[in-house]
PDB file of C-alpha atoms in Angstrom:
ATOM      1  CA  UNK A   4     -23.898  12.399  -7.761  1.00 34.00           C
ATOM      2  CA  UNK A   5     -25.324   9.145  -6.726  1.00 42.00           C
ATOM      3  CA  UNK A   6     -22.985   6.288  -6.162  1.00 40.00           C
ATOM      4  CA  UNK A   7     -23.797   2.551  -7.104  1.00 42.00           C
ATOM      5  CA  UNK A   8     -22.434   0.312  -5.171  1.00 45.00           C
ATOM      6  CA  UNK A   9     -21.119  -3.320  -6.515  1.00 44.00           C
ATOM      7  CA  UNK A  10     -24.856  -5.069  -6.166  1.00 47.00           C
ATOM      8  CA  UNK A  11     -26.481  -2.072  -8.401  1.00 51.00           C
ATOM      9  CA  UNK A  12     -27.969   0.140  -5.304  1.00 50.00           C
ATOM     10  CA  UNK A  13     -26.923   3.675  -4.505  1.00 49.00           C
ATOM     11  CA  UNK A  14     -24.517   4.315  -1.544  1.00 43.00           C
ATOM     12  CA  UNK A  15     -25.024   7.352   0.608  1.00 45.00           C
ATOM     13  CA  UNK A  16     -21.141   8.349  -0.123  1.00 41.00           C
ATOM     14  CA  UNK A  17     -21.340  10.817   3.826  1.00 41.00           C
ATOM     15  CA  UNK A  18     -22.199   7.262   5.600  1.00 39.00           C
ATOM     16  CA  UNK A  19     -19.922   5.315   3.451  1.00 41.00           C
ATOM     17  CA  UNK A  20     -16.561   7.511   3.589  1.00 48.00           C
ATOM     18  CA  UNK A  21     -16.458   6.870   7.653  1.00 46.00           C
ATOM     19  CA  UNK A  22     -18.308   3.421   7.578  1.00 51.00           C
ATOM     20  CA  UNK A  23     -18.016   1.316   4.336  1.00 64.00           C
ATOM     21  CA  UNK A  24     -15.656   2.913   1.819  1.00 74.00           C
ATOM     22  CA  UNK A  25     -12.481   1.423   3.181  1.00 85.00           C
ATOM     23  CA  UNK A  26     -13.611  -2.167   3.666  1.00 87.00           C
ATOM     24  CA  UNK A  27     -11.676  -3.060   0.323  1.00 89.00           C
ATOM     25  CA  UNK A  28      -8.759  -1.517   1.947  1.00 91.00           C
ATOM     26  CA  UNK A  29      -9.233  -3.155   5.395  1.00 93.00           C
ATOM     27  CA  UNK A  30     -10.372  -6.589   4.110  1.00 95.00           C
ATOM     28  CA  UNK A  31      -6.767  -6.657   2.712  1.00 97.00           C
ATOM     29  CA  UNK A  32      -4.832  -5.577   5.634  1.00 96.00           C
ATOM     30  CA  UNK A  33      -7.205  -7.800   8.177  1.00 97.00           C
ATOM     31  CA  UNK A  34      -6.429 -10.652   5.620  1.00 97.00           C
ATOM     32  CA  UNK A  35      -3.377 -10.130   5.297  1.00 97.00           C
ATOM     33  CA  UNK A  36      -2.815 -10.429   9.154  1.00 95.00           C
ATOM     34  CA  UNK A  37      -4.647 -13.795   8.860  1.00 96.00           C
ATOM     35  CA  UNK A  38      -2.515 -15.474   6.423  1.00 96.00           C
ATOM     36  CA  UNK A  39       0.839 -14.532   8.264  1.00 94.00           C
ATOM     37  CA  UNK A  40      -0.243 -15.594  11.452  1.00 93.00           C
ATOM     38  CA  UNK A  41      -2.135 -18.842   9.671  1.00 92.00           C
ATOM     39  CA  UNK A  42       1.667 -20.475   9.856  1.00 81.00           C
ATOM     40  CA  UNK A  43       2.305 -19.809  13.771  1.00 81.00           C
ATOM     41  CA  UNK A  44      -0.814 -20.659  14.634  1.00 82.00           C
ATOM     42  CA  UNK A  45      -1.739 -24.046  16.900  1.00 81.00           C
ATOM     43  CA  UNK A  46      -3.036 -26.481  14.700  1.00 75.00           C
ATOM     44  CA  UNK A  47      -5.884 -26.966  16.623  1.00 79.00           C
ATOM     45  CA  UNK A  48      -6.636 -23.046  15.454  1.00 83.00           C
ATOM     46  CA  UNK A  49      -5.329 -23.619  11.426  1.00 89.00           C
ATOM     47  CA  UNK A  50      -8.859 -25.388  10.205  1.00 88.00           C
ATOM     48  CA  UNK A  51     -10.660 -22.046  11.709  1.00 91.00           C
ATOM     49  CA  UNK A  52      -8.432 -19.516  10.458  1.00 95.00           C
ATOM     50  CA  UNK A  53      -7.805 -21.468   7.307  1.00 96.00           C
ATOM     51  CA  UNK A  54     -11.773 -21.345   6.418  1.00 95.00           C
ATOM     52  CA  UNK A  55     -11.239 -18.014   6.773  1.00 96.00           C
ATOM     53  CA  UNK A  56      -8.486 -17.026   4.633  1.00 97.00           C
ATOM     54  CA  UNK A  57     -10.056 -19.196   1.789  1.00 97.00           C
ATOM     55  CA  UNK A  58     -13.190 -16.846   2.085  1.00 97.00           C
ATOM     56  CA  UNK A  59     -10.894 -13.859   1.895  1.00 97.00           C
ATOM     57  CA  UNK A  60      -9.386 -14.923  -0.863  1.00 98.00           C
ATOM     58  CA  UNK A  61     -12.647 -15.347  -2.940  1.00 97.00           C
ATOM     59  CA  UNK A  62     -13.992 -12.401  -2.135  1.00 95.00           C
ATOM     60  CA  UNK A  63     -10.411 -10.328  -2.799  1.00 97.00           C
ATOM     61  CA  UNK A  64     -11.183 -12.115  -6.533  1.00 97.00           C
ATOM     62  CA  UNK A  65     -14.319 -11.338  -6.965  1.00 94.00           C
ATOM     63  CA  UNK A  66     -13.767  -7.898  -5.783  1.00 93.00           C
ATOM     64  CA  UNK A  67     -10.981  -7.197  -8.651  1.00 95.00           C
ATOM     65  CA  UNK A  68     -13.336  -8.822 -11.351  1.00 94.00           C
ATOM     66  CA  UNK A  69     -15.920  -5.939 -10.511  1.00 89.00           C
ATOM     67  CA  UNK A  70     -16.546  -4.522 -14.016  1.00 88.00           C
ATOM     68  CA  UNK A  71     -14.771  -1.181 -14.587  1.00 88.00           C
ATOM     69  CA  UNK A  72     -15.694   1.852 -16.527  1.00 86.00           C
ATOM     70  CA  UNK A  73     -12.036   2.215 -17.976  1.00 88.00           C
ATOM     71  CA  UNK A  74     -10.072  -0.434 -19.490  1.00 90.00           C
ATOM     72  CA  UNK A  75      -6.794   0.704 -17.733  1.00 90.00           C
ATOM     73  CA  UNK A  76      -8.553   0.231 -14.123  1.00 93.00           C
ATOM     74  CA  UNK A  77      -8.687  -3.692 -14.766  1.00 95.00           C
ATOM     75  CA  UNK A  78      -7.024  -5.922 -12.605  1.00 97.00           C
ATOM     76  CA  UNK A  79      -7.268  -3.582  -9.697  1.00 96.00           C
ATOM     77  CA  UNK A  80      -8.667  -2.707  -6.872  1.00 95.00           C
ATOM     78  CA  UNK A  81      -9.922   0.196  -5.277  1.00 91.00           C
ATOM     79  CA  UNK A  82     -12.732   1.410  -2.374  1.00 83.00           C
ATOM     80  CA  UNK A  83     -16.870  -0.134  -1.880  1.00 78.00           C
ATOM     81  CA  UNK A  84     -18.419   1.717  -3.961  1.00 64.00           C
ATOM     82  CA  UNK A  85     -18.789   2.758  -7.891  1.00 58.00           C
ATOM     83  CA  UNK A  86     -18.017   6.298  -9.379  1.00 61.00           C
ATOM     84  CA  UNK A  87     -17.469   6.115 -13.249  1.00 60.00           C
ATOM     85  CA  UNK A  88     -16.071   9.479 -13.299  1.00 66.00           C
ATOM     86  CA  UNK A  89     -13.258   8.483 -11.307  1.00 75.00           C
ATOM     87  CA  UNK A  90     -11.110   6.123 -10.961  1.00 85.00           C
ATOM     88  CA  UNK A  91     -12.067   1.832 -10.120  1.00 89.00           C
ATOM     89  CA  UNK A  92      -8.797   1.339  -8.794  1.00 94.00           C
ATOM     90  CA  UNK A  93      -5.841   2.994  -7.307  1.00 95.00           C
ATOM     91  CA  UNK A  94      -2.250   1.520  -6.505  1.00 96.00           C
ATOM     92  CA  UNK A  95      -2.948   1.743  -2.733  1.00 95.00           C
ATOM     93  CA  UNK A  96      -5.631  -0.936  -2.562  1.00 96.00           C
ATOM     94  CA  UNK A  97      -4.334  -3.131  -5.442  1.00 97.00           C
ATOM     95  CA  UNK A  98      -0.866  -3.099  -3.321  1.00 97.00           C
ATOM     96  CA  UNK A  99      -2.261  -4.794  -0.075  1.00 97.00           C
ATOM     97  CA  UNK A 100      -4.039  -6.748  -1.609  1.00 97.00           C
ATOM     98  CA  UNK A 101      -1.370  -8.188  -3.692  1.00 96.00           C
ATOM     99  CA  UNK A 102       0.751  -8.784  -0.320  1.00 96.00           C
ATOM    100  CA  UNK A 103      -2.519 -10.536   1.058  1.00 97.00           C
ATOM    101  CA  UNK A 104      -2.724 -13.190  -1.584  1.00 97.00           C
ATOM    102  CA  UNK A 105       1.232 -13.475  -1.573  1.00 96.00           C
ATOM    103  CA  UNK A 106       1.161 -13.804   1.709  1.00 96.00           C
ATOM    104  CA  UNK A 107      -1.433 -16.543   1.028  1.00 96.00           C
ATOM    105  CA  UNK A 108       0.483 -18.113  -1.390  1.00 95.00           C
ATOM    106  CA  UNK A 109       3.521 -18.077   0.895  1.00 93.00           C
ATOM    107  CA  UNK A 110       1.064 -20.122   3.332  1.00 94.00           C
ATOM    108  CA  UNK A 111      -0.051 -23.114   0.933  1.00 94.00           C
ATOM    109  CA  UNK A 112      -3.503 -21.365   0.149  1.00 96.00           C
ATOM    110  CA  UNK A 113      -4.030 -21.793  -4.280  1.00 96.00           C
ATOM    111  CA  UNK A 114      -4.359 -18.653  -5.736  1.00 96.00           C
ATOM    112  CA  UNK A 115      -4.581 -18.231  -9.399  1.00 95.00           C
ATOM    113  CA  UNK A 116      -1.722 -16.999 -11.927  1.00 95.00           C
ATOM    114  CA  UNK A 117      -4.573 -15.059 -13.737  1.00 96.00           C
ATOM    115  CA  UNK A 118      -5.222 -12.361 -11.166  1.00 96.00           C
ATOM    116  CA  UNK A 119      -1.889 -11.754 -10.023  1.00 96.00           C
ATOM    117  CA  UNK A 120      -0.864 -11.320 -13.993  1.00 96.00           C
ATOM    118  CA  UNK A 121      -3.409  -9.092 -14.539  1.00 97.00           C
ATOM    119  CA  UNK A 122      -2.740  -7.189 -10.886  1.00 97.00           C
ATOM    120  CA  UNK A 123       0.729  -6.843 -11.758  1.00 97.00           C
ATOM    121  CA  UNK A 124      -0.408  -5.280 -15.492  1.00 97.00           C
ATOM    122  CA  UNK A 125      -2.006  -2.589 -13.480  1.00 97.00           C
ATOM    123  CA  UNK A 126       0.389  -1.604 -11.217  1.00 98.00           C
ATOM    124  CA  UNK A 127       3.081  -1.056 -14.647  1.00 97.00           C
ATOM    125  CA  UNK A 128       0.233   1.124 -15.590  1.00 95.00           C
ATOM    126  CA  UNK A 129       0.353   3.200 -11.817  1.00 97.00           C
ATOM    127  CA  UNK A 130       4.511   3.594 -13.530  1.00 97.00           C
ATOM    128  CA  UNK A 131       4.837   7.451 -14.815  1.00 96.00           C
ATOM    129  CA  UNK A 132       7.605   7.651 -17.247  1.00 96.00           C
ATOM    130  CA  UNK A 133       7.376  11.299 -16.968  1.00 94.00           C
ATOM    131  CA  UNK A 134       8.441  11.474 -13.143  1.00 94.00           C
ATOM    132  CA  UNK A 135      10.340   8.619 -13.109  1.00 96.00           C
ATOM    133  CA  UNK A 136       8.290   7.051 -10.597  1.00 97.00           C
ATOM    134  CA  UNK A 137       4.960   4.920  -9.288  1.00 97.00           C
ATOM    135  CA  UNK A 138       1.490   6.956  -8.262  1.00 95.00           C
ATOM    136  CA  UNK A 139      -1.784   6.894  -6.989  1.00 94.00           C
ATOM    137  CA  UNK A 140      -3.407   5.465 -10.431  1.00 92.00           C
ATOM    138  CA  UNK A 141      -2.751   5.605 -13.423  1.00 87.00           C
ATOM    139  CA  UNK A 142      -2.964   8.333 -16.781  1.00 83.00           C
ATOM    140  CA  UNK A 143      -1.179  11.738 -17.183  1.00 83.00           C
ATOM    141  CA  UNK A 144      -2.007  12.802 -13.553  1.00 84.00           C
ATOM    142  CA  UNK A 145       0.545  14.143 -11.218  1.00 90.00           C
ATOM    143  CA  UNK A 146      -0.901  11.959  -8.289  1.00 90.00           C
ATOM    144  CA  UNK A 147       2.679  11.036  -7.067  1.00 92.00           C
ATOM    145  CA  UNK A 148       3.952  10.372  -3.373  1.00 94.00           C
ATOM    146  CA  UNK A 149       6.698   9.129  -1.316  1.00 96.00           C
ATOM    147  CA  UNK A 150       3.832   6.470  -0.241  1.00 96.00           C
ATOM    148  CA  UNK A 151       2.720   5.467  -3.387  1.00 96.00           C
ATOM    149  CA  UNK A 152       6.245   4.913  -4.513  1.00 97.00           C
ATOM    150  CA  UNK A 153       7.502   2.575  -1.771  1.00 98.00           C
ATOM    151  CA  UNK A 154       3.750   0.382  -2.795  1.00 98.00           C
ATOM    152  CA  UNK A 155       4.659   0.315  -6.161  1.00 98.00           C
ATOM    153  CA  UNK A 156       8.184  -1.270  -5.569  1.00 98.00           C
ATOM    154  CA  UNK A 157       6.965  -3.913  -3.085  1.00 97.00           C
ATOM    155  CA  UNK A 158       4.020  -5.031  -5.119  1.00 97.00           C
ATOM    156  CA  UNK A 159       6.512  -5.515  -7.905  1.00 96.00           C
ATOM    157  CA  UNK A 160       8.397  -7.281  -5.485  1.00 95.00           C
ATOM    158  CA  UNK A 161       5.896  -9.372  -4.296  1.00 93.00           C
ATOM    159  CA  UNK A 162       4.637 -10.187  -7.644  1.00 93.00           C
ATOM    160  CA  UNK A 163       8.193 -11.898  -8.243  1.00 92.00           C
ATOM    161  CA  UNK A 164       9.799  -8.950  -9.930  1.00 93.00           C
ATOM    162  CA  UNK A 165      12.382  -7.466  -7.709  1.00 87.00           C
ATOM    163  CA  UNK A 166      14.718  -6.491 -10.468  1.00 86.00           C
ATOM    164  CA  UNK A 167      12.180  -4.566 -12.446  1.00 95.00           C
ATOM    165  CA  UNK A 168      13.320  -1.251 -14.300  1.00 97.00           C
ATOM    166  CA  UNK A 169      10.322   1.033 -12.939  1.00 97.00           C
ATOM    167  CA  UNK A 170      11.203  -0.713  -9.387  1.00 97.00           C
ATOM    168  CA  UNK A 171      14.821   0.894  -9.932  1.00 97.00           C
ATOM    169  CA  UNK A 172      13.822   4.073 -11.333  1.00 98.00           C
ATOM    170  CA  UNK A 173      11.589   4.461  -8.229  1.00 98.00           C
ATOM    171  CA  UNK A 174      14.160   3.936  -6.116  1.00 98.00           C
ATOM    172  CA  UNK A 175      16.323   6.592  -7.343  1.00 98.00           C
ATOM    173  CA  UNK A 176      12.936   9.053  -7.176  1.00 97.00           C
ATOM    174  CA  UNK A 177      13.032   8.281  -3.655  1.00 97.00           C
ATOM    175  CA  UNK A 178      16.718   8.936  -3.024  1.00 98.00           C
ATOM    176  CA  UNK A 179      15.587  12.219  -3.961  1.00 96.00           C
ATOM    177  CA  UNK A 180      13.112  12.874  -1.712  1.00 95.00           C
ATOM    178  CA  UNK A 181      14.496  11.570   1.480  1.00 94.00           C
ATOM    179  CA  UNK A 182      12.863  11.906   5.018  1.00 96.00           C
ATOM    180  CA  UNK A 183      14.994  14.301   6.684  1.00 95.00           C
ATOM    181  CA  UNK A 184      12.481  16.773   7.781  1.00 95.00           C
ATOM    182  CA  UNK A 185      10.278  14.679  10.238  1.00 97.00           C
ATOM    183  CA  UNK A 186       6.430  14.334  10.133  1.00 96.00           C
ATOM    184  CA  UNK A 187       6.798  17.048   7.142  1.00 90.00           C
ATOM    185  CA  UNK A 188       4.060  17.027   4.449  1.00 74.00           C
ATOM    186  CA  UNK A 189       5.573  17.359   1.110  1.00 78.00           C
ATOM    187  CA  UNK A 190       3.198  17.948  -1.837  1.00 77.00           C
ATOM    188  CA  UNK A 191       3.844  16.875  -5.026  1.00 81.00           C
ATOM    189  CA  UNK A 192       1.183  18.642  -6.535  1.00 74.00           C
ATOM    190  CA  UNK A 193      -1.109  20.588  -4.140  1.00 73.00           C
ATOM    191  CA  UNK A 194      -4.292  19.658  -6.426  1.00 69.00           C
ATOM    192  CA  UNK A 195      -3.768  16.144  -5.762  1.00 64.00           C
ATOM    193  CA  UNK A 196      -2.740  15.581  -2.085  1.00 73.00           C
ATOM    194  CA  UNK A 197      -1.669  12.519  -1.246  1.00 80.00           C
ATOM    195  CA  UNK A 198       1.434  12.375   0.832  1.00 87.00           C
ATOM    196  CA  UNK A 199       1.219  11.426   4.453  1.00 93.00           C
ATOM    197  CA  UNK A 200       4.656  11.107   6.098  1.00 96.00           C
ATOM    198  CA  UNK A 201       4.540   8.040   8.716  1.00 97.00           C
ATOM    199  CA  UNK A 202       2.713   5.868   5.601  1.00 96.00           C
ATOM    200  CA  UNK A 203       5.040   6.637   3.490  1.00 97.00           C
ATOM    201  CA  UNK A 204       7.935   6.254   5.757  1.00 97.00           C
ATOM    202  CA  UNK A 205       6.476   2.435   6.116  1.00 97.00           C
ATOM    203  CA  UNK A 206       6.401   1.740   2.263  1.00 97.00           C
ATOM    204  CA  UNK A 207       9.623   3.168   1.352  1.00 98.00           C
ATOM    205  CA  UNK A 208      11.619   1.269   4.206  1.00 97.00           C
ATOM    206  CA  UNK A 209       9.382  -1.742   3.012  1.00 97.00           C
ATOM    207  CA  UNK A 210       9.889  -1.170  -0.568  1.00 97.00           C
ATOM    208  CA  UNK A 211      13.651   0.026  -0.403  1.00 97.00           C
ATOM    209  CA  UNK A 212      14.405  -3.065   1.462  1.00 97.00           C
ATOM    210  CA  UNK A 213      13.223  -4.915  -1.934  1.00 96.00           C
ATOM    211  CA  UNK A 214      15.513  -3.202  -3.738  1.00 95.00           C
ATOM    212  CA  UNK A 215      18.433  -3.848  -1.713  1.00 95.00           C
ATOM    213  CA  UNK A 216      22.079  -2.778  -2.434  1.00 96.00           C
ATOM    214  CA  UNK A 217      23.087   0.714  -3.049  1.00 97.00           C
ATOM    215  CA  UNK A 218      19.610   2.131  -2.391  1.00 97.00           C
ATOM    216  CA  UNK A 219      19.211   0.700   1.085  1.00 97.00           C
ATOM    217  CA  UNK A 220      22.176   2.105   2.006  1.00 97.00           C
ATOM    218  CA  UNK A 221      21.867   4.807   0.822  1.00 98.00           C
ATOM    219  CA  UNK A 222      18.359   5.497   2.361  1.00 98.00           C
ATOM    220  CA  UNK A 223      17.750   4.087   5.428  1.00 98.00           C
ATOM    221  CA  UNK A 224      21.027   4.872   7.761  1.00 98.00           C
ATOM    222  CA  UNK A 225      19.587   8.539   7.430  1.00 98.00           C
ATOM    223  CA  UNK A 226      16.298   7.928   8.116  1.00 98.00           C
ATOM    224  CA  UNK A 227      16.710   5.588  11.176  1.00 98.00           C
ATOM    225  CA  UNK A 228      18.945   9.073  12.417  1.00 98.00           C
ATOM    226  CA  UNK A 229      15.810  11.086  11.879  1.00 98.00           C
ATOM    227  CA  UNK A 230      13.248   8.485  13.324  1.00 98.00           C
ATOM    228  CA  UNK A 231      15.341   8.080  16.522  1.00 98.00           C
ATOM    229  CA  UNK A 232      15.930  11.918  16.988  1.00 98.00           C
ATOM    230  CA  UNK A 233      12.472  12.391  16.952  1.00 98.00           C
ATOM    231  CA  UNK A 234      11.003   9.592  19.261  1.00 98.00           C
ATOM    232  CA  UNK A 235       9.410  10.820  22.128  1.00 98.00           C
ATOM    233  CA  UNK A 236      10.451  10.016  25.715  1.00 97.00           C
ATOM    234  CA  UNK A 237       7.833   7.507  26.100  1.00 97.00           C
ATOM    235  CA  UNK A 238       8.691   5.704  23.201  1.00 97.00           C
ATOM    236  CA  UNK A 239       6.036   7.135  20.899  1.00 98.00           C
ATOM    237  CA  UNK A 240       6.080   9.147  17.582  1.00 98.00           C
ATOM    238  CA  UNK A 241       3.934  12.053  17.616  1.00 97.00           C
ATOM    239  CA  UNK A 242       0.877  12.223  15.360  1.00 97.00           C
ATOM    240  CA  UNK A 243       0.426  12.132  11.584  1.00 95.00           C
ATOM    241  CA  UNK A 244       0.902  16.177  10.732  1.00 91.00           C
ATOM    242  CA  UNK A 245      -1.415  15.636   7.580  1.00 87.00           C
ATOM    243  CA  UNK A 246      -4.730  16.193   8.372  1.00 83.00           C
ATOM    244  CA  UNK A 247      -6.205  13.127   7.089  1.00 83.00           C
ATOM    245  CA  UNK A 248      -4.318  10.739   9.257  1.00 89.00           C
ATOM    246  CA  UNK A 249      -3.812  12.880  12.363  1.00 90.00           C
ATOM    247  CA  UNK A 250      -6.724  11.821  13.387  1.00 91.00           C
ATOM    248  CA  UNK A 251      -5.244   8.260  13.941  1.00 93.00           C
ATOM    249  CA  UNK A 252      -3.110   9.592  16.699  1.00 96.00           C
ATOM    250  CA  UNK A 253       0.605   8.630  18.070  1.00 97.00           C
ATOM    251  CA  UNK A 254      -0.592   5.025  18.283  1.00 97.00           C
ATOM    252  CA  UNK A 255      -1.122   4.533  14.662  1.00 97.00           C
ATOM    253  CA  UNK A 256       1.999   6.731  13.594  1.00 98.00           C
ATOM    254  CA  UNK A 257       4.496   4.456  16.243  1.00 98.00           C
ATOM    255  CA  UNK A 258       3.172   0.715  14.876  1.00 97.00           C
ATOM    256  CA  UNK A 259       4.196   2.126  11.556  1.00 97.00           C
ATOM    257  CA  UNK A 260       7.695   3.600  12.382  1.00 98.00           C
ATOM    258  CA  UNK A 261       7.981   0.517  14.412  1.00 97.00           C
ATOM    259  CA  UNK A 262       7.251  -1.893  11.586  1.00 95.00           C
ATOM    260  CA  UNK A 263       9.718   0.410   9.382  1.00 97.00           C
ATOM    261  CA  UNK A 264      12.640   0.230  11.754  1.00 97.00           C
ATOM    262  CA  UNK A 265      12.471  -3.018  11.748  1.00 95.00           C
ATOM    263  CA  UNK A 266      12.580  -3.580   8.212  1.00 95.00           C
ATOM    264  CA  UNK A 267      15.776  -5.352   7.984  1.00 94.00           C
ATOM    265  CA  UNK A 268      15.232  -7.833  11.077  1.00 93.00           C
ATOM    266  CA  UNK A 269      12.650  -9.686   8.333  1.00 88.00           C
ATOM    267  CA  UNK A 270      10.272 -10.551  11.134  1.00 86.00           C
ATOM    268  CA  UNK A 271       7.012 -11.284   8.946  1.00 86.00           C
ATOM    269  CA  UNK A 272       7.410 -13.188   6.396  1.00 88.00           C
ATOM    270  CA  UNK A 273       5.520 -10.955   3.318  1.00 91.00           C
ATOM    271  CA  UNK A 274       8.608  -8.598   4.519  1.00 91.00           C
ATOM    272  CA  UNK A 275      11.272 -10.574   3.604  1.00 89.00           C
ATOM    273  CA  UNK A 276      13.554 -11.139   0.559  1.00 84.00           C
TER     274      UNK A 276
END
């Protein structure tokens, strides 16, 4: 199948998936990175870095009011390129970069109601009432993970809605599937594989934290146990088991647990209640 990207010419999906595919998804997190630094910055370096979070922030728009095939993919975002027989956005993209333009927002920058209504719309679509918590996109798929959980609570959360019923109900899902068994790959459906254990480990500290109350406590004494049982001598966390990420290497799995530990320190401001 060809692909069509956003300007209307094909995209050679075998160069794309290791060059261009994820720039939605890094464009959010390398914005995002921008905007909470923009406020610790000199202010000699604010006009530069400024100029740039400005440009972000119109192309994060423009990128979300990409037309899409299915009605229930508006007001999302997903990867560079076009595919009408799947889906135009997923939770994963749409969360970042709804904690990129709160994190702008947080910073002074203007960014519309609009998007953010219509952002927030999607992700109560990503909501399965059948399993009682958020996934990958939305329908009657079983696309769930621990990962895609943990992003659906903190986009709720960052969308001003920390008390939200599918945010609760999400919590409990996660109280069920705890992370006991370290760097274990847990498939909630085998056709649709999406579970990676240090990623989700990140949103669900991230997200739980949101929650607050009984669900923090009851999650995260355990899982700082397992984290800390499991740390190498040389400070490190071993590599992502799931094949996908293991590639990454104990680098990318040790900023994450890292950043997850120190959930309730509330050291970056996007992170913080």
């Amino acid at each position: 199948m060809t692909l069509i990207g956003p300007n209307g010419s094909p995209i050679n999906r075998n160069v794309q998936a290791d060059v261009g595919v994820c720039a939605a998804y890094n464009h959010a997190i390398s914005s995002l990175n921008l905007s909470e630094l923009y406020g610790l910055s000199d202010a000699e370096d604010t006009d530069r870095i400024g100029g740039a979070i400005n440009r972000a922030i119109a192309a994060s728009l423009e990128m979300q009011r990409w037309p899409k095939a299915r009605a229930d993919d508006r007001g999302g975002w997903r990867y560079l390129y076009r595919d009408p027989a799947r889906r135009e956005s997923d939770l994963s993209v749409t969360g970042w970069e709804l904690m990129f333009l709160r994190s702008a927002r947080n910073a002074g920058f203007p960014v519309a109601e609009q998007p953010i209504d219509d952002a927030v719309a999607y992700v109560r679509q990503c909501y399965s009432e059948k399993y009682g918590s958020f996934q990958y996109v939305g329908g009657d798929l079983d696309n769930r993970s621990r990962g895609m959980a943990g992003a659906g609570i903190l986009a709720m959360a960052h969308a001003g809605f920390h008390g939200a019923a599918e945010a609760q109900r999400t919590g409990e899902w996660i109280l069920q599937h705890k992370f006991d068994a370290y760097n274990a790959v847990v498939e909630f459906n085998p056709k649709a594989p999406h579970e990676r254990y240090h990623y989700s480990l990140f949103m669900c500290c991230q997200g739980m934290y949101q929650i607050g109350g009984g669900y923090w406590e009851e999650f995260f004494p355990p899982t700082v146990d397992t984290l800390l049982e499991n740390q190498r001598a040389a400070g490190l966390w071993p590599a992502e088991i799931h094949w996908r990420d293991s590639q990454f290497g104990q680098c990318y799995t040790t900023a994450l647990t890292v950043i997850a530990l120190g959930a309730p320190n509330q050291l970056l401001p996007i992170f913080q209640r």
